[in-house]
Short mmCIF file of C-alpha atoms in Angstrom, two decimals:
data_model
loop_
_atom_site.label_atom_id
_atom_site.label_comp_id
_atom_site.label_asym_id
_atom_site.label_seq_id
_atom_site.Cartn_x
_atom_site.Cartn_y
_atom_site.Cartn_z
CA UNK C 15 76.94 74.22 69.26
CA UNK C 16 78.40 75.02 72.12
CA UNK C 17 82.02 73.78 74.23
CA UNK C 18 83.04 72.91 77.65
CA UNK C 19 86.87 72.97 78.38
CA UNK C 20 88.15 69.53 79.82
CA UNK C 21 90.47 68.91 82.64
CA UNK C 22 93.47 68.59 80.27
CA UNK C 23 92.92 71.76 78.75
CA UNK C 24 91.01 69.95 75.47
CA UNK C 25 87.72 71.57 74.49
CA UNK C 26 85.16 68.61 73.79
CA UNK C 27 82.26 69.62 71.75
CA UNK C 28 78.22 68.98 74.00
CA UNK C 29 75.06 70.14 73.00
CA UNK C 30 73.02 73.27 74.82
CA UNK C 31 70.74 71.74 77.22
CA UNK C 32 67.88 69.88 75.25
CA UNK C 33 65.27 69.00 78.32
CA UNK C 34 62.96 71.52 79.24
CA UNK C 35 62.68 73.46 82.71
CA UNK C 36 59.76 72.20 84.76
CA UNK C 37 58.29 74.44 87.44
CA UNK C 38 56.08 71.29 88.50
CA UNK C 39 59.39 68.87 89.28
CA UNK C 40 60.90 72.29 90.99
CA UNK C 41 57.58 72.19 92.98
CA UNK C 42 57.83 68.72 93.72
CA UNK C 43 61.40 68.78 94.68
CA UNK C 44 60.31 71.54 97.30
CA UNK C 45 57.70 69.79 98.89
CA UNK C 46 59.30 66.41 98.86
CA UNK C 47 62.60 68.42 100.93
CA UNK C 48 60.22 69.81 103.00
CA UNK C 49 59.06 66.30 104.44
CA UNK C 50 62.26 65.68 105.66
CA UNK C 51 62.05 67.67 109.09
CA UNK C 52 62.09 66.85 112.65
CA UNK C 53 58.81 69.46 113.20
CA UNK C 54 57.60 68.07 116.29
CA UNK C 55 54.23 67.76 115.40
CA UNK C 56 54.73 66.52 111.83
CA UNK C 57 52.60 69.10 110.68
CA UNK C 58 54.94 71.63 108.35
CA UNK C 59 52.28 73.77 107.99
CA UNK C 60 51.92 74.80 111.60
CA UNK C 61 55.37 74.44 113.40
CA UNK C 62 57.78 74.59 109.87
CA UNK C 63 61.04 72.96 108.83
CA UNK C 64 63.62 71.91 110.93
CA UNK C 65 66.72 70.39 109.33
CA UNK C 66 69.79 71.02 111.83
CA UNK C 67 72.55 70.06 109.68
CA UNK C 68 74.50 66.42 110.32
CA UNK C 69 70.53 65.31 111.51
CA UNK C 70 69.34 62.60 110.50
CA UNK C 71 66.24 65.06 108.53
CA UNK C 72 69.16 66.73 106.52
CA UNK C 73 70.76 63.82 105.63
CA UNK C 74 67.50 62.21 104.51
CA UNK C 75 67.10 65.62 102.26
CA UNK C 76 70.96 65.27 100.78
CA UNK C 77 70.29 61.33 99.74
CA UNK C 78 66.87 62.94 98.20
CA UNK C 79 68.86 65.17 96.09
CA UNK C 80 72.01 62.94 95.29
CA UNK C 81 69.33 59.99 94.01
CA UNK C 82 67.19 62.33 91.75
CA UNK C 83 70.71 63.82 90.39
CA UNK C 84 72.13 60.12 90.06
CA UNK C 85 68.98 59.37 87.91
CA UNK C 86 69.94 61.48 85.38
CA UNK C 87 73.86 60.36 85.32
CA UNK C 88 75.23 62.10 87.84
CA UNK C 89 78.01 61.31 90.58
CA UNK C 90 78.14 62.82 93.77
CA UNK C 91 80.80 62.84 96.16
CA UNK C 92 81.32 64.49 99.57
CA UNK C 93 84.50 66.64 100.50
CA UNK C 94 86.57 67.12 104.29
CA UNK C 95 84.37 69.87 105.09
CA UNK C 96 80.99 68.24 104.62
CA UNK C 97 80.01 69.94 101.28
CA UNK C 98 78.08 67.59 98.56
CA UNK C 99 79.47 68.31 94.87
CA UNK C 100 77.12 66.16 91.94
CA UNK C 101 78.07 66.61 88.21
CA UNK C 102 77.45 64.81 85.35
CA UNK C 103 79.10 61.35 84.67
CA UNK C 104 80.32 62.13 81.17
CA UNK C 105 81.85 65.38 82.63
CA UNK C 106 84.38 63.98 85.52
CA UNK C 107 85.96 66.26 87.83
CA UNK C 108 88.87 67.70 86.43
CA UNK C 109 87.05 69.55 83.83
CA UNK C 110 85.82 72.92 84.46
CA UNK C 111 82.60 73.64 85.33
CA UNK C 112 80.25 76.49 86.63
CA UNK C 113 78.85 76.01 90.11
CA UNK C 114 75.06 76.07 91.12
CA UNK C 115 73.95 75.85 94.56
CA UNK C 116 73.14 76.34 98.56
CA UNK C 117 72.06 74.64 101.35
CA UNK C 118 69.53 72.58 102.90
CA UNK C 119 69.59 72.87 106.37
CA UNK C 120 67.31 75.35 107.91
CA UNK C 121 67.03 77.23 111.19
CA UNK C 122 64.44 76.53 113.62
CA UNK C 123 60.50 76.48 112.42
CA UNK C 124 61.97 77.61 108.92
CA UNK C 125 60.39 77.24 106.11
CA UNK C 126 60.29 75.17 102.45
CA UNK C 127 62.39 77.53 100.25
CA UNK C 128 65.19 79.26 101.80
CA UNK C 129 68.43 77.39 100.40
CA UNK C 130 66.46 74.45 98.75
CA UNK C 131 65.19 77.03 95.99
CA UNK C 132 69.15 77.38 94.52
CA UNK C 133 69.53 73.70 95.04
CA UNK C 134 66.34 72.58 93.21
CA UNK C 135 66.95 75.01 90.88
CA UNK C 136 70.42 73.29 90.10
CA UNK C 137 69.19 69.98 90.59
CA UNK C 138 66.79 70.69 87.83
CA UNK C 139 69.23 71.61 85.24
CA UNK C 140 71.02 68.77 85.57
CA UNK C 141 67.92 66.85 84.56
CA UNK C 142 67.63 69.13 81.61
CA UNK C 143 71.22 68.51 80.54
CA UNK C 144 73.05 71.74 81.88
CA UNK C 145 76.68 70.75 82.61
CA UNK C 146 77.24 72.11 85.78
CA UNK C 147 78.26 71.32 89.24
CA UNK C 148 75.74 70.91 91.92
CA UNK C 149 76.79 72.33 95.49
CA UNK C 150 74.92 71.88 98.62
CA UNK C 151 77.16 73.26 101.19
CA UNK C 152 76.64 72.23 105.47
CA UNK C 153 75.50 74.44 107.64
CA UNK C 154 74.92 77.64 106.28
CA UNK C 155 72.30 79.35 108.66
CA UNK C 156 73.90 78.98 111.84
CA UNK C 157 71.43 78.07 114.10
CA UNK C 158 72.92 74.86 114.92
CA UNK C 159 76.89 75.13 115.56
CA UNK C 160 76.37 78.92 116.36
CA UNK C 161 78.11 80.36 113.40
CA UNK C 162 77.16 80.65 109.12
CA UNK C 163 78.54 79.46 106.46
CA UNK C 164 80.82 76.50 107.89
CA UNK C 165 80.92 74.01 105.29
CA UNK C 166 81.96 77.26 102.55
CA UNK C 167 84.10 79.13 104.70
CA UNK C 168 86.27 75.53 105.54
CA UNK C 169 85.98 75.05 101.75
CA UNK C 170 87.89 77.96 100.85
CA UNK C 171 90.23 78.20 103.88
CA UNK C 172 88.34 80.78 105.83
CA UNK C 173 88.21 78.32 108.73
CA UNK C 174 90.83 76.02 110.48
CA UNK C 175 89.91 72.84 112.17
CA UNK C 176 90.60 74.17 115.68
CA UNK C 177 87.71 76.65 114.95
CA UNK C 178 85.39 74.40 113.71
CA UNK C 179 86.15 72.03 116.75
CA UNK C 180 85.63 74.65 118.99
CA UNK C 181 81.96 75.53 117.56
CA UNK C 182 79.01 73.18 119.05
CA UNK C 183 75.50 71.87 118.46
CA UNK C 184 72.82 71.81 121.06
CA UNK C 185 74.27 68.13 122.00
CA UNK C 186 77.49 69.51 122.72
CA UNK C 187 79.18 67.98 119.08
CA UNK C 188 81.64 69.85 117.69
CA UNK C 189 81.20 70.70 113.93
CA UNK C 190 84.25 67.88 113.34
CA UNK C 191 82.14 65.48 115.44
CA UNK C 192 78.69 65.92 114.32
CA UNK C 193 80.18 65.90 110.63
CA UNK C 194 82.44 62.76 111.07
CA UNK C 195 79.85 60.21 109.95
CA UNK C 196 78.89 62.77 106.81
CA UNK C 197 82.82 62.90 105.30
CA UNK C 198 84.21 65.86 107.22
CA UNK C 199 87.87 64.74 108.32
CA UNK C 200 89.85 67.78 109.93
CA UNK C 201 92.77 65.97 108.53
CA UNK C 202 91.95 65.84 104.59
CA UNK C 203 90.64 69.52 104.93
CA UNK C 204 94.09 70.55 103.06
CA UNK C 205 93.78 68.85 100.27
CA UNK C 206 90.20 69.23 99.74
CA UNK C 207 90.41 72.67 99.66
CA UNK C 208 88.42 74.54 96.66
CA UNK C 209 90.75 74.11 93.69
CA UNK C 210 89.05 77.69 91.55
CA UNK C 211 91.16 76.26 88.40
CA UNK C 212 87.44 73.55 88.29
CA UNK C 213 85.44 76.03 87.98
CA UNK C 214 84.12 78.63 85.63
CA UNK C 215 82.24 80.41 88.06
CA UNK C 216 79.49 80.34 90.90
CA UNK C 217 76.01 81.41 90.52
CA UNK C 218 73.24 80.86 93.58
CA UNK C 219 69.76 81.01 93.43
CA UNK C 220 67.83 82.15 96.30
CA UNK C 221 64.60 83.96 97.87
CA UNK C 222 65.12 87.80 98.15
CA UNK C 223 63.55 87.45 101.64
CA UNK C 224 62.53 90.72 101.78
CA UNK C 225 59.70 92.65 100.33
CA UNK C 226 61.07 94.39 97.06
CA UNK C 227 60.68 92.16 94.81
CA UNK C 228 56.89 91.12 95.81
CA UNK C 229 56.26 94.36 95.81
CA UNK C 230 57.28 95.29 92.41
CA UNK C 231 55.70 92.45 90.90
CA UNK C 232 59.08 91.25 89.25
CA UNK C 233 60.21 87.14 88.97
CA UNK C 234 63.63 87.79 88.63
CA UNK C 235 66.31 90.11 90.60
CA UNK C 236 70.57 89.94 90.22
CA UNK C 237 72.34 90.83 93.33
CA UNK C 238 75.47 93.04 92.98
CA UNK C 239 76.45 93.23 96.52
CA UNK C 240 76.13 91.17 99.78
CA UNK C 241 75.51 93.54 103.23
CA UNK C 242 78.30 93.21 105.54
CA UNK C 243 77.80 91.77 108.95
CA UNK C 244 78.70 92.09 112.74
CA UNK C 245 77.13 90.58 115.25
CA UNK C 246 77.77 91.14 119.17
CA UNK C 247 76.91 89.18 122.37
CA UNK C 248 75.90 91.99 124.87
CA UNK C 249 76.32 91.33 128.90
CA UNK C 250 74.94 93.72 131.44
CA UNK C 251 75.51 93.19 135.03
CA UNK C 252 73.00 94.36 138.03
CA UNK C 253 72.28 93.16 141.19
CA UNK C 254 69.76 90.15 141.42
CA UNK C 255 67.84 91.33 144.90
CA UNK C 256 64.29 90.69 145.98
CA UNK C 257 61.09 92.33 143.75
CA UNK C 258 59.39 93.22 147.03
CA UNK C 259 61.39 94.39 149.41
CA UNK C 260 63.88 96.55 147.10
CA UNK C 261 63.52 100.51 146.96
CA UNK C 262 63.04 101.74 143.35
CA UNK C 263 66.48 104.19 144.53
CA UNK C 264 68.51 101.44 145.76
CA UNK C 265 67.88 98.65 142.17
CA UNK C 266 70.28 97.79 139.88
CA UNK C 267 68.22 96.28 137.41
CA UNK C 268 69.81 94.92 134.44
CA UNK C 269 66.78 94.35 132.61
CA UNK C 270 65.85 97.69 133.01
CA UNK C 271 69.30 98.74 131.32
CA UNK C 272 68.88 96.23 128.33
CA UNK C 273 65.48 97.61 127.60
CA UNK C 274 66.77 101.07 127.75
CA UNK C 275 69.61 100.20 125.08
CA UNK C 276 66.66 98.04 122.83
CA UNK C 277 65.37 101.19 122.24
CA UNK C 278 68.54 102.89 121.59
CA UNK C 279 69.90 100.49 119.18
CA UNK C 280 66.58 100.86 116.97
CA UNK C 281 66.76 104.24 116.94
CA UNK C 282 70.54 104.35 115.70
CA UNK C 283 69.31 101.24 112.80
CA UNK C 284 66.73 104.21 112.23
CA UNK C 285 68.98 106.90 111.96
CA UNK C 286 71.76 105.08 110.22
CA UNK C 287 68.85 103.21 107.53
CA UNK C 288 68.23 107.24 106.66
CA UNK C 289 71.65 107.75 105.32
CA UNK C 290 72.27 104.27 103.67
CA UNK C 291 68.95 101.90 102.68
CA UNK C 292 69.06 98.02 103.74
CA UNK C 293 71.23 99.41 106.75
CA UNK C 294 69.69 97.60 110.10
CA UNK C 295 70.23 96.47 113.44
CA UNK C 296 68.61 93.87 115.40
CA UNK C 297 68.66 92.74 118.79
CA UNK C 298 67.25 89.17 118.21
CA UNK C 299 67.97 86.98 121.62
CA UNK C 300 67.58 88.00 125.28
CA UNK C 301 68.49 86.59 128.25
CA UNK C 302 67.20 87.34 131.22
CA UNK C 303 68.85 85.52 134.60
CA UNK C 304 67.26 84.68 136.82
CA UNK C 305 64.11 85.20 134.85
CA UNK C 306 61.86 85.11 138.04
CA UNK C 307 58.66 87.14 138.40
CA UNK C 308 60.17 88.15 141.75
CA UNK C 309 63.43 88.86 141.39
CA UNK C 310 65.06 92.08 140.66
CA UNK C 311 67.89 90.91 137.05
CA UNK C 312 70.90 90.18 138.41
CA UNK C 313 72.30 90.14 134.62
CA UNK C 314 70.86 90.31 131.14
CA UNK C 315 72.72 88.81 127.87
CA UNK C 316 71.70 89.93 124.41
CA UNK C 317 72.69 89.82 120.83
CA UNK C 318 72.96 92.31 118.04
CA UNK C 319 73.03 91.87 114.73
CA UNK C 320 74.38 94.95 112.23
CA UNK C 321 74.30 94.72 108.24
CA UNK C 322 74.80 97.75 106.10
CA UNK C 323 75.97 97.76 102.32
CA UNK C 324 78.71 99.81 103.25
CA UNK C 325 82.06 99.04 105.64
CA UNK C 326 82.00 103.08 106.59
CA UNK C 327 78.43 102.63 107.64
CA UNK C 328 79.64 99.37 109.95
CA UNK C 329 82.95 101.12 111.13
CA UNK C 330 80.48 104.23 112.41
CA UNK C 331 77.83 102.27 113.68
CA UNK C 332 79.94 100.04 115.70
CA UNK C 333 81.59 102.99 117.32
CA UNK C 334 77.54 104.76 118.62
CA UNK C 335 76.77 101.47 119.31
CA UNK C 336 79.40 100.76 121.55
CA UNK C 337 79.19 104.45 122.34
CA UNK C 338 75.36 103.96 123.98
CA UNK C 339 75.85 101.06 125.60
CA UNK C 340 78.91 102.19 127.57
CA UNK C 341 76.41 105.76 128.50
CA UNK C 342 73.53 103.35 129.97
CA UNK C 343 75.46 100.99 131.69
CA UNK C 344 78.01 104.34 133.08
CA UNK C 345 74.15 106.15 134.22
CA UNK C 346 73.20 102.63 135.86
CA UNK C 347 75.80 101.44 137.39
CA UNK C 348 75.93 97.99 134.96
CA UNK C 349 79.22 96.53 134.72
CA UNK C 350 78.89 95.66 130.50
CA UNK C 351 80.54 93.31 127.73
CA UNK C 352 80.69 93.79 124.42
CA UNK C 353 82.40 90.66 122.98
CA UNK C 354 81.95 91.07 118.64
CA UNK C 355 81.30 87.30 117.69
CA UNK C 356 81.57 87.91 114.06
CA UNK C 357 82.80 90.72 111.59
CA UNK C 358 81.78 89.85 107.81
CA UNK C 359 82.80 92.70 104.98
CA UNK C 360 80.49 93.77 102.71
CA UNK C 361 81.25 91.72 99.42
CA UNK C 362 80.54 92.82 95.84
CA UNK C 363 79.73 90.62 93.36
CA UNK C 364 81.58 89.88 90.18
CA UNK C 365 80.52 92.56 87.78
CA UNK C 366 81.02 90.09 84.53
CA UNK C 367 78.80 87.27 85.78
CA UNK C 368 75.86 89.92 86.91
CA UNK C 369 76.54 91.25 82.84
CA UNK C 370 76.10 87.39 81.59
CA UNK C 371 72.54 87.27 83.73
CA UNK C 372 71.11 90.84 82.25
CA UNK C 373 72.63 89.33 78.80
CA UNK C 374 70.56 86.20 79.06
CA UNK C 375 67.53 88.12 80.62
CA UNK C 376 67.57 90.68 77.79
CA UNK C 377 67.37 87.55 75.18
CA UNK C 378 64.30 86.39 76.93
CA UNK C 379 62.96 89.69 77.46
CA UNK C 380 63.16 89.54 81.04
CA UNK C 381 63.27 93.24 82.87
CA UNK C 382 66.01 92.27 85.79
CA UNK C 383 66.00 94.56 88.47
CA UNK C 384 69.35 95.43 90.85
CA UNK C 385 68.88 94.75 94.64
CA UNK C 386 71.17 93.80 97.26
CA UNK C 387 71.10 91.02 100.00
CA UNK C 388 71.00 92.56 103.78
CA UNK C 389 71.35 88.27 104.17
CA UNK C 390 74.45 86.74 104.32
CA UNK C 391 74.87 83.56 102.14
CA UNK C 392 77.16 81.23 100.56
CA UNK C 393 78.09 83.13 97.73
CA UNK C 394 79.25 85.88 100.08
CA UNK C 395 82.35 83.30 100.97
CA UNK C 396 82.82 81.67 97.71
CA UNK C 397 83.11 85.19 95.83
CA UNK C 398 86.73 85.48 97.30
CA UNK C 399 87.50 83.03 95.50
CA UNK C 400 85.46 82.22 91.89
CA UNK C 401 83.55 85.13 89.79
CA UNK C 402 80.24 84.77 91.91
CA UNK C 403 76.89 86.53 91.43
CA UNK C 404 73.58 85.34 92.87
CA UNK C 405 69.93 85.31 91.47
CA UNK C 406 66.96 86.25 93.93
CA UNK C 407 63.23 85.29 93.46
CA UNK C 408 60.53 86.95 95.31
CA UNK C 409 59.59 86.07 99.04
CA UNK C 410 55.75 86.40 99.04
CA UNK C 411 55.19 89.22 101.42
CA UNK C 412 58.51 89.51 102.50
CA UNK C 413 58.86 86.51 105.26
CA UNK C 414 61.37 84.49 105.30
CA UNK C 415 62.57 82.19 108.09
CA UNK C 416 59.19 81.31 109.16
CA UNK C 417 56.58 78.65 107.77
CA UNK C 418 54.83 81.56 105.82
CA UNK C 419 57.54 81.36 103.40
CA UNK C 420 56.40 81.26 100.02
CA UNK C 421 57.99 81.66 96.33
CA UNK C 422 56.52 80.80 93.16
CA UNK C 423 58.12 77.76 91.76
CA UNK C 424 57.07 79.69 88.00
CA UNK C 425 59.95 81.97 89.52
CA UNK C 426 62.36 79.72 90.43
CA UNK C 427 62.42 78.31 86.92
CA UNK C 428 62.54 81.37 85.11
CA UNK C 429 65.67 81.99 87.33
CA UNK C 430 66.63 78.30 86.37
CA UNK C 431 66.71 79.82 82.24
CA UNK C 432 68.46 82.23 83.05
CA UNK C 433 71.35 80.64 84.56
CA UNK C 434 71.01 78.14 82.04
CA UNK C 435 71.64 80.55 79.13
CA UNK C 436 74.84 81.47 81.04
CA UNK C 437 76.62 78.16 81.36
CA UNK C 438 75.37 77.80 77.80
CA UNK C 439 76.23 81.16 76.30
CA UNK C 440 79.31 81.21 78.30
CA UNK C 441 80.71 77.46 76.84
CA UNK C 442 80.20 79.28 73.52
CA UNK C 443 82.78 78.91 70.59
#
């Protein structure tokens, strides 16, 4: 037998889960989530998922998930920040609990698994009798309010309403707008803050999107550390003149400067990848103004994104970065801004939860590789707070973020066991 503790500090007596984990219902749950997208020509297939979160697709997805859960005996309920929590009737809320989660919303022409595989996978224990706590926090990919992890960086206090009302979707909402009519209320934020006394722990499930895993041929990784991040929003400023009638001598072309520092900033990922694996930078949006097949750029905007497992390897690398765009824009005359929009430490995970997944893996005879995520996620933000450790299934071929995606739902639920042997092994006597 095994024991849950209760709110009041009384240990009440429940069975190890008794229903058995079905990859077909995880499959089902997938495709059925998928359907709820505003892909503007209905065909997922071709032009992907899109779920902006607070749209009308996402909350169509959240009342999929809350229905199948409240099938089964479970309550949901939605806090200040816009966060869904679902447990089990018989357990209330007081009583503590491990967590089991992510998101739903997806970025632009996404596709069927990333986030939805660690809430199916929750949403399927429940149905198998796992006490647990179901998460599906808002907006973590963002692509629509501009910035990650809102609804779990408001949750533990990483965020304060005046930032979240000052971040905006492509209809000019604030995230306290958008999210009024979903439960977020800037002033009950306090006192739904994450109260870590509910909860044993926090354990997400989610697609490696990268290529390791495929490669190797393995269902199951555990993920020990979470890259760091900074991002940047670039400006270089030239002198918008005409194409024709311009000398080659006389331009200040700021596209010609951006491209320049494209290939700079590769070469640096490439140089900086050779001392520390999974180190990389990206420049992923460019904007060119006027953007006019006869017009010399008067000004070109850009971003960069910079992960590395390591905050020596971000603390270097922001200093050459800065270091060669300052060089190209001194050599061309390009008055520059570097404005860092975001600055995320690398987080480690919590070394006794990662032992309680190779336990349970070992019992099943389950080899479970060690990778870390160059993605950012929830559990990134929640593991300042609760013993967190994530679960990553392979991403066929590596793609992620594109209607390619693919995982095998077999995968999903073997990383479903596993977490199930934890809450189970965990609650033992």
């Amino acid at each position: 037998m095994f024991v849950s503790r209760t709110g009041s500090g009384r240990r009440s007596t429940v069975s190890p889960y008794s229903g058995t984990i079905s990859f077909e219902r995880i499959g089902q749950d997938i495709a059925a989530i998928a359907s709820f997208s505003e892909s503007p020509s209905g065909d997922i297939a071709e032009s992907g998922c899109n779920r902006p979160t607070f749209s009308s697709s996402w909350a169509a997805a959240c009342r999929y998930v809350i229905e199948k859960a409240s099938a089964v005996g479970c309550e949901s309920k939605t806090d200040a920040h816009g966060n869904i929590h679902i447990r089990p009737s018989r357990c209330g809320w007081e009583c503590p609990l491990w967590l089991c989660g992510s998101h739903l919303d997806s970025v632009p022409s996404g596709g069927k698994y990333d986030g939805v595989t660690g809430v199916v996978c929750a949403l399927e224990l429940l149905r198998t009798g796992v006490e647990l706590e179901l998460i599906v926090f808002a907006e973590e990919e963002g692509t629509t309010f501009g910035l990650g992890m809102l609804g779990s960086r408001s949750w533990v206090g990483a965020l304060n309403r005046d930032e979240l009302a000052a971040v905006h979707n492509r209809l000019g909402e604030s995230y306290l707008e958008a999210g009024a009519p979903f439960g977020v209320d800037a002033a009950a934020m306090g006192s739904h803050q994450i109260d870590p006394s509910r909860y044993l722990g926090f354990i997400e499930v989610h697609p490696e999107q990268g290529l390791s895993l495929w490669n190797k041929g393995s269902a199951v990784a555990v993920v020990k550390r979470i890259n760091g991040r900074r991002q940047y929003a670039v400006t270089m400023e030239g002198q918008g003149n005409h194409a024709g009638s311009t000398r080659m001598c006389e331009r200040r072309d700021a596209i010609v400067g951006a491209a320049q520092a494209i290939c700079e900033i590769e070469r640096l990922g490439n140089s900086l990848s050779a001392e520390q694996d999974y180190t990389v930078l990206t420049v992923g949006r460019l904007d060119i103004i006027p953007n006019a097949l006869n017009v010399i750029a008067g000004r070109c905007e850009f971003t960069v994104d910079f992960r590395a497992q390591s905050s020596e390897i971000l603390d270097r690398g922001d200093a050459e970065l800065r270091s060669l765009l300052e060089r190209i824009c001194k050599t061309r005359q390009l008055p520059l801004s570097i404005k860092m929009t975001e600055d995320q430490p690398p987080v480690p995970l919590d070394e006794t939860v990662v032992q309680l997944l190779r336990t349970a893996a070992r019992s099943r005879g389950i080899s479970l590789p060690e990778v870390p995520s160059g993605a950012l996620h929830d559990a990134a933000i929640v593991a300042s707070v609760l013993p967190t450790a994530m679960l990553f299934v392979p991403s066929r071929n590596g793609i992620s973020h594109h209607p390619d995606e693919f995982s095998r739902v077999e995968d999903v639920a073997c990383a479903a066991e596993l977490v199930a042997q934890v809450i189970c092994d965990s609650g033992s006597a």
